[in-house]
Amino acid sequence: AHRKAQTPPAAATRVDGEVAPGCRQLGREGTGGEAPGSRARGGDSEEGWGGLRALLQPGARLLSAPPGCGSGASNAPLPSLPSSYIYQKRWVKLDADYLRYFDSEKDAYSKRFIPVSSISRVASVGDQKFEVVTTNRNFVFRAESDAERNEWMQTLQQAAEERKGKAPERTPVPPPAPDATEPGDKSGFLELRGFKHKLFVAVAGDKVFLYKNSEDYRQGIGITYIEMNVGNVKEVDRRGFDLTTPYRIFSFSAESEQEKEEWVEAMRHAVAEALSNSEVAERIWALEPNRFCADCGSPQPDWASINLCVVICKRCAGEHRGLGPGITKVRSLKMDRKVWTEELIQLFHHIGNAVANQFWAANVPPSEAIGPGSSSQDRRRFLIAKYREGKYRRYHPLFGNQEELDRALCAAVTTSDLAETQALVFCGAAVTCATGDPQCPVPLALAEKSGQRLQMEFLLHNKTSETPRLEVGGGEEKHYSVLLPCVTHNGFLYKTPSMAKPVSERKGQEEFSRRWCTLQDGVLSYYENDRNAVPNGEIKAGDIVCLVNNPPHTHGIESTFEVYIESERLYLFGLDCPEAAREWLKSIAKSFVPPHAEELLSHDFERIGRLLYKGGLNLERAKEGWFALAGSTLYVCFEDSERHEALQLRKLQELSIQGDNEVLVLVERRRALYIQGERRLDFLGWVQAIQKAAGSSGDTLSEQQLTEGDVPMLVDRCIDYITQCGLTSEGIYRKSGQNSKTTSLLEVLRRDARSVRLKEGEHHVDDVANTLKRFFRDLGDGLFTRRWSQDWLRATALEDEEAKIGEYRRLLDTLPTVNRATLKALINHLFRVQRFSGDNQMNTHNLAIVFGPTLFQTDGKDYKAGRVVEDLISHYVKIFNVNDQEMKKQQDEITAIMKMREAASSGTQQAGDFICTVYLEEKRTETEQHVKIPATMTAEELTFEILDRRKIVTKEKDYWSCFEVNEREEAEQRHQEGLGTPGGLGAAGHLPKKQPAAPCPGNLPSPVPSARGGAGAVAPCPVPLLALGKPGAGREPNAELSPQSHKPEKEWPVRNLRVYLGIKKKLRPPTCWGFTVFYENEKHEKQQWYLCCDTQADLREWFATFLHVQHGGALWPSETCKVRASRRQQDARLGNISLIPLRGNESEMRSSVAAFATDPLTLLRNV
């Protein structure tokens, strides 16, 4: 917005009943620069000088100027102009800063502007004419009348005098100097479409100025300027870019690609400056120390660290971002409007640069301090020492005593002493430490209770802040201090402009420019050509964080690779020769990978770089590791290990992302690795690459996701499901499922079988069976492989059984590892299926008829394929060398399954019987048991059975409870009496726990009240409050959901509720003390409510109240509970075998039923 000056009354004349304007139609002498381009649509909304708005009558005529009339340094009056010269009619505007003239009043951009500050005087030069004299040039105008001329002269003269009285004469915007000015300011020559000659362009603040030449730029007299609040900058080609406004498009072209990138960045900065809001900045700048950068002292800093409470300049803000969000959280004072709440602004008034630097910069040596002109490297060094290491901070007297620090923080947050809180937090006090107060478990709750809003604001922004650590041996980042090997390489490379976003689209060959590149002394430089001595740009090896080798023909150049650097920029290079590109890739990798991780370079990597990770027993501090991805293997060089380790991504048990795409979790062989995203640009690439590598990539067995036993997870999932739900299904594998469901299921399993859970009721056994058959039929190279399949078929011709078995074993050894493991798992499963042929009508011969053509991928006319499968099933033990221990385990499994089927068919076993995984006290492999649970079994009986198996003797005051735990271990339900089938939250198993004094959570007084209510104790998700209605006459206790009224919004019988401790994490509950209420009515309509309590004590009281009402007050164990419940004596063998779990450890579920050497009837007689 332009500053407006007041026009004296003498300057206001009336024309046609209107006040004479500051925007008028005048005759302009026919000299000077033309406006860029043709007339534009739309009008100009700027106010005239003094707010005058009338238009003068037209009638001006064109006049040619005499030689020298448009320029010159003389201030003397010009001689009388000949009347033969013609004037051009121009629309003239005068505002607080410029006198501008346009082709017409509809034009948005002027043909010339004259700074008001450069006008020295205004003089009359004849009838209706006047001259505007500047320090270097004179301009002649003609009005419609002498009166109008006099009014213009008086207004201009007064404006110039007032301007000189308020501000010094305008000085041109200087060209940017390195490390000295704002990165947005830039000036220089550019080509503009529509002009024969280059124009001098200057970016200053929120405007872009156009000048005819550099001389005009120094004098301040230009063509026009563009307000960037309506501008948008877009790259067009290697050297071209467009500045688009609603009125016209300015198409610029720079000298080089590097220069174009600098212009684009400067203009985009101007757009951001124009769109910013200065209200927050002005309020924070109200304090004198906040008007200068807290780190380097630059004036008018417009960025801030909201957790450190310091105001910083743009250049320091860039280095702050490099420290990571755990150290400093950077936000803009002008653009991040939503962040700046009233409390945060007040926090900067109370702490700000003055108080913060009294702590952070209490001991800065003058030799280590930085200033406005310091380089980026010096800033980085200083900020690492100041904030990451805390090298200059004022240590709190309690530093090093964690217990005392936490106690002092709990006391400080109840006062208004923010400086004390800041010192305690950044000297090691835990923001989430335990206060010892059940009503206020953490300091944040104490601050809220005390009404300290600013203390709450400070604690909220520092919940995840890391404590500064001064590491021995220097505190600079490791990758800057490591001595990197000296690598030299040079040659031509194709290159695109650097990018701040991942490459999501294919780049055509025309988007690459050929550059001469050199790698020397740890610097990758690129030049316009091999004759240039000055590089267009440089990339320091120490700044490289990731190197990516793209697949061939990803872009228009055959071989391309990407270089990611610390400052979140991406460079794309390429070559048409794959061998040469590979040499470049290896050379660049050697230049930035440290010596202790150089073993990673021996792999044919697709991506290599450094990332932060957490793993092992120490998960408190993130460490720096080097990673290389090659195929489906992730090689890792850990910080504390000399050799690298390999993670088989296709064998991962879990692959997930936590937080806002900030942590990648890899679980393999019961160990977890947490990879953190320090920089968003390269981390997103890592996540996508690892996810792709961990999935199935083709149609052969080795390209599938695998279990630890090298069986494709797709096969494993189908076999497990049919074992659980389809062994007795009539015509299993012979009946065809629905084609559409089979196709859909196969596609989902091929994409990511790891994340698929087949569930009874959702998937029909025939659809799953058909999916498994189709997978083997469509398998690339087949299960027996094309090379050896004919040998398998020829083996059926051998008449001697022992010779045939020997040949099968020999051929089995020739198969690849994955094929051999898959064949064993499948034949194992088929043998199990044929053991139930009395129910499913699928004996060995029938299975061979179905699977022979499927596995050998034939048309079914060759009987030999079926003969091979039949032989493999019949001689399973000898061919696959199954030992006695494995046979015993499989026999026990078959026995259990057959007994369950027999009991179910005879009616002695209720339909609710199921096999479940039970863990003792905690979920660990060594505490795992698989138990058959009848519908009539009680929680007490299950608990005693598990204790018997583990040979645990209960003491006098030991009380054990049984909890049903859901699939994600986020919620649990205590069982008081019967178990039944798992409840509504998808139970994964049961968990008997020992309680120190009572079977309910915590130590509760007796008797427990029969009802509980109140709004103060519960913070529900999302809105309603939970209360238990008191039992009245003839009325059952009910749960009531009521906002504030006495009339309940919902009413549920408490006895029909399932109450689970815990809430799904993805719902982001406000507290960790929550429970889930599950209700199903007579119509089988299901509802769930998620509710949170303020404290653990409230949660215990609520939960105990639920139990009290549901079980008629029988919360405390009776004396009879100490005596083991008597139950029908089970088969001794059944009580100790490993049954097939519904859910559980994946490796346990892999053990399938095998063939038996004995006759099945003999087996049944022994049961």
PDB file of C-alpha atoms in Angstrom, residues 902-1109:
ATOM      1  CA  GLU A 902     -15.657 -85.779  16.282  1.00  0.00           C
ATOM      2  CA  ALA A 903     -16.902 -83.942  19.362  1.00  0.00           C
ATOM      3  CA  ALA A 904     -18.637 -81.335  17.243  1.00  0.00           C
ATOM      4  CA  SER A 905     -20.416 -83.925  15.123  1.00  0.00           C
ATOM      5  CA  SER A 906     -21.535 -85.939  18.157  1.00  0.00           C
ATOM      6  CA  GLY A 907     -22.821 -82.893  19.984  1.00  0.00           C
ATOM      7  CA  THR A 908     -20.487 -83.294  22.975  1.00  0.00           C
ATOM      8  CA  GLN A 909     -18.634 -80.121  21.998  1.00  0.00           C
ATOM      9  CA  GLN A 910     -20.523 -76.894  21.635  1.00  0.00           C
ATOM     10  CA  ALA A 911     -20.224 -74.833  18.489  1.00  0.00           C
ATOM     11  CA  GLY A 912     -18.503 -72.096  20.453  1.00  0.00           C
ATOM     12  CA  ASP A 913     -15.290 -74.090  20.986  1.00  0.00           C
ATOM     13  CA  PHE A 914     -12.244 -72.423  19.515  1.00  0.00           C
ATOM     14  CA  ILE A 915      -8.476 -72.539  19.738  1.00  0.00           C
ATOM     15  CA  CYS A 916      -6.869 -69.412  21.104  1.00  0.00           C
ATOM     16  CA  THR A 917      -3.387 -68.114  21.874  1.00  0.00           C
ATOM     17  CA  VAL A 918      -2.826 -67.432  25.576  1.00  0.00           C
ATOM     18  CA  TYR A 919       0.164 -65.570  27.026  1.00  0.00           C
ATOM     19  CA  LEU A 920       1.172 -65.548  30.670  1.00  0.00           C
ATOM     20  CA  GLU A 921       1.445 -61.942  31.981  1.00  0.00           C
ATOM     21  CA  GLU A 922       3.169 -60.568  28.848  1.00  0.00           C
ATOM     22  CA  LYS A 923       3.279 -61.318  25.133  1.00  0.00           C
ATOM     23  CA  ARG A 924       6.505 -63.216  24.585  1.00  0.00           C
ATOM     24  CA  THR A 925       7.271 -66.399  22.679  1.00  0.00           C
ATOM     25  CA  GLU A 926       8.332 -68.286  25.790  1.00  0.00           C
ATOM     26  CA  THR A 927       5.029 -67.449  27.551  1.00  0.00           C
ATOM     27  CA  GLU A 928       2.820 -68.505  24.622  1.00  0.00           C
ATOM     28  CA  GLN A 929       0.290 -71.356  24.890  1.00  0.00           C
ATOM     29  CA  HIS A 930      -2.347 -72.562  22.421  1.00  0.00           C
ATOM     30  CA  VAL A 931      -5.495 -73.714  24.225  1.00  0.00           C
ATOM     31  CA  LYS A 932      -8.829 -75.137  23.131  1.00  0.00           C
ATOM     32  CA  ILE A 933     -11.496 -73.059  24.877  1.00  0.00           C
ATOM     33  CA  PRO A 934     -15.032 -74.494  25.077  1.00  0.00           C
ATOM     34  CA  ALA A 935     -17.924 -72.081  25.342  1.00  0.00           C
ATOM     35  CA  THR A 936     -18.586 -73.281  28.893  1.00  0.00           C
ATOM     36  CA  MET A 937     -15.043 -72.652  30.135  1.00  0.00           C
ATOM     37  CA  THR A 938     -14.764 -69.858  32.687  1.00  0.00           C
ATOM     38  CA  ALA A 939     -11.974 -67.366  33.082  1.00  0.00           C
ATOM     39  CA  GLU A 940     -11.091 -69.013  36.385  1.00  0.00           C
ATOM     40  CA  GLU A 941     -10.747 -72.417  34.740  1.00  0.00           C
ATOM     41  CA  LEU A 942      -8.615 -71.047  31.907  1.00  0.00           C
ATOM     42  CA  THR A 943      -6.341 -69.260  34.365  1.00  0.00           C
ATOM     43  CA  PHE A 944      -5.858 -72.378  36.477  1.00  0.00           C
ATOM     44  CA  GLU A 945      -5.202 -74.488  33.374  1.00  0.00           C
ATOM     45  CA  ILE A 946      -2.428 -72.154  32.242  1.00  0.00           C
ATOM     46  CA  LEU A 947      -0.922 -72.074  35.743  1.00  0.00           C
ATOM     47  CA  ASP A 948      -0.986 -75.871  35.804  1.00  0.00           C
ATOM     48  CA  ARG A 949       0.813 -76.080  32.471  1.00  0.00           C
ATOM     49  CA  ARG A 950       3.472 -73.667  33.674  1.00  0.00           C
ATOM     50  CA  LYS A 951       3.652 -75.443  37.060  1.00  0.00           C
ATOM     51  CA  ILE A 952       3.067 -72.186  38.955  1.00  0.00           C
ATOM     52  CA  VAL A 953       1.993 -72.460  42.584  1.00  0.00           C
ATOM     53  CA  THR A 954      -0.224 -69.618  43.788  1.00  0.00           C
ATOM     54  CA  LYS A 955       0.517 -68.086  47.149  1.00  0.00           C
ATOM     55  CA  GLU A 956      -2.010 -67.029  49.747  1.00  0.00           C
ATOM     56  CA  LYS A 957      -2.419 -63.404  48.603  1.00  0.00           C
ATOM     57  CA  ASP A 958      -1.893 -63.968  44.907  1.00  0.00           C
ATOM     58  CA  TYR A 959      -4.913 -63.241  42.724  1.00  0.00           C
ATOM     59  CA  TRP A 960      -4.907 -63.980  38.996  1.00  0.00           C
ATOM     60  CA  SER A 961      -7.181 -62.416  36.387  1.00  0.00           C
ATOM     61  CA  CYS A 962      -7.755 -63.260  32.724  1.00  0.00           C
ATOM     62  CA  PHE A 963      -7.813 -60.437  30.162  1.00  0.00           C
ATOM     63  CA  GLU A 964      -8.907 -60.621  26.523  1.00  0.00           C
ATOM     64  CA  VAL A 965      -6.438 -58.560  24.447  1.00  0.00           C
ATOM     65  CA  ASN A 966      -7.332 -57.154  21.036  1.00  0.00           C
ATOM     66  CA  GLU A 967      -5.345 -57.687  17.851  1.00  0.00           C
ATOM     67  CA  ARG A 968      -3.225 -54.520  18.037  1.00  0.00           C
ATOM     68  CA  GLU A 969      -2.694 -54.787  21.805  1.00  0.00           C
ATOM     69  CA  GLU A 970      -4.427 -51.434  22.262  1.00  0.00           C
ATOM     70  CA  ALA A 971      -7.317 -52.600  24.445  1.00  0.00           C
ATOM     71  CA  GLU A 972      -8.056 -55.363  26.918  1.00  0.00           C
ATOM     72  CA  GLN A 973     -11.145 -56.723  28.657  1.00  0.00           C
ATOM     73  CA  ARG A 974     -11.108 -58.469  32.017  1.00  0.00           C
ATOM     74  CA  HIS A 975     -13.092 -61.719  32.167  1.00  0.00           C
ATOM     75  CA  GLN A 976     -14.926 -62.309  35.411  1.00  0.00           C
ATOM     76  CA  GLU A 977     -16.871 -65.479  34.588  1.00  0.00           C
ATOM     77  CA  GLY A 978     -17.398 -67.087  31.172  1.00  0.00           C
ATOM     78  CA  LEU A 979     -15.094 -66.630  28.210  1.00  0.00           C
ATOM     79  CA  GLY A 980     -17.131 -67.392  25.095  1.00  0.00           C
ATOM     80  CA  THR A 981     -15.706 -66.369  21.748  1.00  0.00           C
ATOM     81  CA  PRO A 982     -13.495 -63.291  21.452  1.00  0.00           C
ATOM     82  CA  GLY A 983     -15.423 -60.043  21.569  1.00  0.00           C
ATOM     83  CA  GLY A 984     -16.153 -57.129  19.332  1.00  0.00           C
ATOM     84  CA  LEU A 985     -12.678 -55.641  19.103  1.00  0.00           C
ATOM     85  CA  GLY A 986     -10.987 -58.554  17.342  1.00  0.00           C
ATOM     86  CA  ALA A 987      -9.289 -60.435  20.154  1.00  0.00           C
ATOM     87  CA  ALA A 988      -5.874 -61.871  19.467  1.00  0.00           C
ATOM     88  CA  GLY A 989      -5.626 -63.940  22.639  1.00  0.00           C
ATOM     89  CA  HIS A 990      -6.028 -64.140  26.386  1.00  0.00           C
ATOM     90  CA  LEU A 991      -3.579 -62.833  28.972  1.00  0.00           C
ATOM     91  CA  PRO A 992      -3.692 -64.101  32.572  1.00  0.00           C
ATOM     92  CA  LYS A 993      -2.162 -61.509  34.905  1.00  0.00           C
ATOM     93  CA  LYS A 994      -1.250 -61.607  38.573  1.00  0.00           C
ATOM     94  CA  GLN A 995      -2.743 -58.722  40.578  1.00  0.00           C
ATOM     95  CA  PRO A 996      -0.947 -57.670  43.762  1.00  0.00           C
ATOM     96  CA  ALA A 997      -4.059 -57.320  45.896  1.00  0.00           C
ATOM     97  CA  ALA A 998      -7.215 -57.651  43.847  1.00  0.00           C
ATOM     98  CA  PRO A 999      -8.440 -59.025  40.516  1.00  0.00           C
ATOM     99  CA  CYS A1000      -9.669 -55.609  39.399  1.00  0.00           C
ATOM    100  CA  PRO A1001      -7.274 -52.893  38.213  1.00  0.00           C
ATOM    101  CA  GLY A1002      -5.464 -51.354  41.146  1.00  0.00           C
ATOM    102  CA  ASN A1003      -6.123 -51.560  44.877  1.00  0.00           C
ATOM    103  CA  LEU A1004      -9.755 -50.610  45.457  1.00  0.00           C
ATOM    104  CA  PRO A1005     -11.485 -50.163  48.783  1.00  0.00           C
ATOM    105  CA  SER A1006     -14.261 -52.552  49.680  1.00  0.00           C
ATOM    106  CA  PRO A1007     -17.098 -52.161  49.146  1.00  0.00           C
ATOM    107  CA  VAL A1008     -16.948 -50.466  45.776  1.00  0.00           C
ATOM    108  CA  PRO A1009     -19.741 -47.952  45.118  1.00  0.00           C
ATOM    109  CA  SER A1010     -22.444 -49.242  42.826  1.00  0.00           C
ATOM    110  CA  ALA A1011     -22.580 -46.215  40.582  1.00  0.00           C
ATOM    111  CA  ARG A1012     -20.292 -43.578  39.183  1.00  0.00           C
ATOM    112  CA  GLY A1013     -20.940 -40.316  37.372  1.00  0.00           C
ATOM    113  CA  GLY A1014     -19.872 -36.770  36.761  1.00  0.00           C
ATOM    114  CA  ALA A1015     -18.521 -34.606  33.975  1.00  0.00           C
ATOM    115  CA  GLY A1016     -15.290 -33.677  35.669  1.00  0.00           C
ATOM    116  CA  ALA A1017     -13.723 -37.106  35.630  1.00  0.00           C
ATOM    117  CA  VAL A1018     -14.188 -38.093  32.003  1.00  0.00           C
ATOM    118  CA  ALA A1019     -13.013 -36.531  28.741  1.00  0.00           C
ATOM    119  CA  PRO A1020     -14.929 -38.587  26.142  1.00  0.00           C
ATOM    120  CA  CYS A1021     -14.047 -39.043  22.488  1.00  0.00           C
ATOM    121  CA  PRO A1022     -15.432 -37.103  20.851  1.00  0.00           C
ATOM    122  CA  VAL A1023     -18.118 -35.283  22.933  1.00  0.00           C
ATOM    123  CA  PRO A1024     -20.622 -37.160  25.184  1.00  0.00           C
ATOM    124  CA  LEU A1025     -20.049 -37.737  28.896  1.00  0.00           C
ATOM    125  CA  LEU A1026     -20.416 -41.150  30.485  1.00  0.00           C
ATOM    126  CA  ALA A1027     -22.268 -41.820  33.741  1.00  0.00           C
ATOM    127  CA  LEU A1028     -23.792 -44.898  35.317  1.00  0.00           C
ATOM    128  CA  GLY A1029     -27.414 -44.513  36.361  1.00  0.00           C
ATOM    129  CA  LYS A1030     -28.091 -45.541  39.970  1.00  0.00           C
ATOM    130  CA  PRO A1031     -30.252 -48.654  40.275  1.00  0.00           C
ATOM    131  CA  GLY A1032     -33.830 -47.792  41.066  1.00  0.00           C
ATOM    132  CA  ALA A1033     -36.864 -49.801  41.984  1.00  0.00           C
ATOM    133  CA  GLY A1034     -37.434 -52.503  39.406  1.00  0.00           C
ATOM    134  CA  ARG A1035     -34.881 -50.965  37.045  1.00  0.00           C
ATOM    135  CA  GLU A1036     -31.591 -52.406  35.862  1.00  0.00           C
ATOM    136  CA  PRO A1037     -28.459 -50.223  36.041  1.00  0.00           C
ATOM    137  CA  ASN A1038     -27.885 -48.479  32.712  1.00  0.00           C
ATOM    138  CA  ALA A1039     -25.108 -46.505  31.056  1.00  0.00           C
ATOM    139  CA  GLU A1040     -26.143 -42.963  30.242  1.00  0.00           C
ATOM    140  CA  LEU A1041     -24.614 -40.648  27.659  1.00  0.00           C
ATOM    141  CA  SER A1042     -25.545 -37.121  28.600  1.00  0.00           C
ATOM    142  CA  PRO A1043     -23.995 -33.793  27.574  1.00  0.00           C
ATOM    143  CA  GLN A1044     -25.269 -31.536  30.348  1.00  0.00           C
ATOM    144  CA  SER A1045     -28.948 -32.412  30.914  1.00  0.00           C
ATOM    145  CA  HIS A1046     -30.551 -34.944  33.251  1.00  0.00           C
ATOM    146  CA  LYS A1047     -32.220 -36.740  30.382  1.00  0.00           C
ATOM    147  CA  PRO A1048     -29.840 -39.294  28.833  1.00  0.00           C
ATOM    148  CA  GLU A1049     -29.018 -39.104  25.164  1.00  0.00           C
ATOM    149  CA  LYS A1050     -28.414 -42.865  25.040  1.00  0.00           C
ATOM    150  CA  GLU A1051     -29.242 -45.606  27.503  1.00  0.00           C
ATOM    151  CA  TRP A1052     -27.644 -49.043  27.479  1.00  0.00           C
ATOM    152  CA  PRO A1053     -27.982 -51.974  29.915  1.00  0.00           C
ATOM    153  CA  VAL A1054     -24.669 -52.215  31.708  1.00  0.00           C
ATOM    154  CA  ARG A1055     -24.861 -55.994  31.916  1.00  0.00           C
ATOM    155  CA  ASN A1056     -24.818 -56.182  28.089  1.00  0.00           C
ATOM    156  CA  LEU A1057     -21.758 -53.978  27.654  1.00  0.00           C
ATOM    157  CA  ARG A1058     -18.265 -55.162  26.869  1.00  0.00           C
ATOM    158  CA  VAL A1059     -15.781 -52.775  28.456  1.00  0.00           C
ATOM    159  CA  TYR A1060     -12.185 -52.772  27.232  1.00  0.00           C
ATOM    160  CA  LEU A1061      -9.322 -50.910  28.850  1.00  0.00           C
ATOM    161  CA  GLY A1062      -7.545 -48.870  26.190  1.00  0.00           C
ATOM    162  CA  ILE A1063      -8.377 -46.925  23.008  1.00  0.00           C
ATOM    163  CA  LYS A1064      -7.164 -47.240  19.426  1.00  0.00           C
ATOM    164  CA  LYS A1065      -4.039 -45.130  18.995  1.00  0.00           C
ATOM    165  CA  LYS A1066      -5.115 -43.839  15.595  1.00  0.00           C
ATOM    166  CA  LEU A1067      -7.980 -41.950  17.300  1.00  0.00           C
ATOM    167  CA  ARG A1068      -5.361 -39.829  19.126  1.00  0.00           C
ATOM    168  CA  PRO A1069      -7.141 -39.747  22.496  1.00  0.00           C
ATOM    169  CA  PRO A1070      -6.557 -36.662  24.689  1.00  0.00           C
ATOM    170  CA  THR A1071      -5.218 -38.795  27.571  1.00  0.00           C
ATOM    171  CA  CYS A1072      -3.749 -42.291  27.886  1.00  0.00           C
ATOM    172  CA  TRP A1073      -6.326 -43.335  30.493  1.00  0.00           C
ATOM    173  CA  GLY A1074      -9.216 -44.524  28.348  1.00  0.00           C
ATOM    174  CA  PHE A1075     -11.580 -47.381  27.702  1.00  0.00           C
ATOM    175  CA  THR A1076     -13.778 -48.655  24.876  1.00  0.00           C
ATOM    176  CA  VAL A1077     -17.444 -49.568  25.388  1.00  0.00           C
ATOM    177  CA  PHE A1078     -18.892 -52.114  22.960  1.00  0.00           C
ATOM    178  CA  TYR A1079     -22.658 -52.798  22.774  1.00  0.00           C
ATOM    179  CA  GLU A1080     -24.736 -55.164  20.641  1.00  0.00           C
ATOM    180  CA  ASN A1081     -28.538 -55.171  20.914  1.00  0.00           C
ATOM    181  CA  GLU A1082     -31.074 -57.900  20.164  1.00  0.00           C
ATOM    182  CA  LYS A1083     -31.096 -56.938  16.473  1.00  0.00           C
ATOM    183  CA  HIS A1084     -27.314 -57.498  16.365  1.00  0.00           C
ATOM    184  CA  GLU A1085     -26.747 -53.792  15.808  1.00  0.00           C
ATOM    185  CA  LYS A1086     -23.318 -52.826  17.114  1.00  0.00           C
ATOM    186  CA  GLN A1087     -22.169 -49.542  18.639  1.00  0.00           C
ATOM    187  CA  GLN A1088     -18.881 -48.404  20.136  1.00  0.00           C
ATOM    188  CA  TRP A1089     -17.930 -45.451  22.318  1.00  0.00           C
ATOM    189  CA  TYR A1090     -14.436 -44.284  23.190  1.00  0.00           C
ATOM    190  CA  LEU A1091     -14.009 -42.458  26.487  1.00  0.00           C
ATOM    191  CA  CYS A1092     -11.040 -40.964  28.317  1.00  0.00           C
ATOM    192  CA  CYS A1093     -10.414 -40.171  31.978  1.00  0.00           C
ATOM    193  CA  ASP A1094      -8.167 -37.449  33.331  1.00  0.00           C
ATOM    194  CA  THR A1095      -6.184 -39.746  35.633  1.00  0.00           C
ATOM    195  CA  GLN A1096      -5.429 -43.402  36.145  1.00  0.00           C
ATOM    196  CA  ALA A1097      -7.313 -43.327  39.451  1.00  0.00           C
ATOM    197  CA  ASP A1098     -10.476 -42.179  37.654  1.00  0.00           C
ATOM    198  CA  LEU A1099     -10.060 -44.947  35.101  1.00  0.00           C
ATOM    199  CA  ARG A1100      -9.710 -47.572  37.819  1.00  0.00           C
ATOM    200  CA  GLU A1101     -12.782 -46.328  39.654  1.00  0.00           C
ATOM    201  CA  TRP A1102     -14.885 -46.265  36.483  1.00  0.00           C
ATOM    202  CA  PHE A1103     -13.752 -49.710  35.426  1.00  0.00           C
ATOM    203  CA  ALA A1104     -14.317 -51.203  38.881  1.00  0.00           C
ATOM    204  CA  THR A1105     -17.807 -49.702  38.907  1.00  0.00           C
ATOM    205  CA  PHE A1106     -18.591 -51.383  35.605  1.00  0.00           C
ATOM    206  CA  LEU A1107     -17.423 -54.731  36.997  1.00  0.00           C
ATOM    207  CA  HIS A1108     -19.327 -54.188  40.212  1.00  0.00           C
ATOM    208  CA  VAL A1109     -22.620 -53.578  38.374  1.00  0.00           C
TER     209      VAL A1109
END
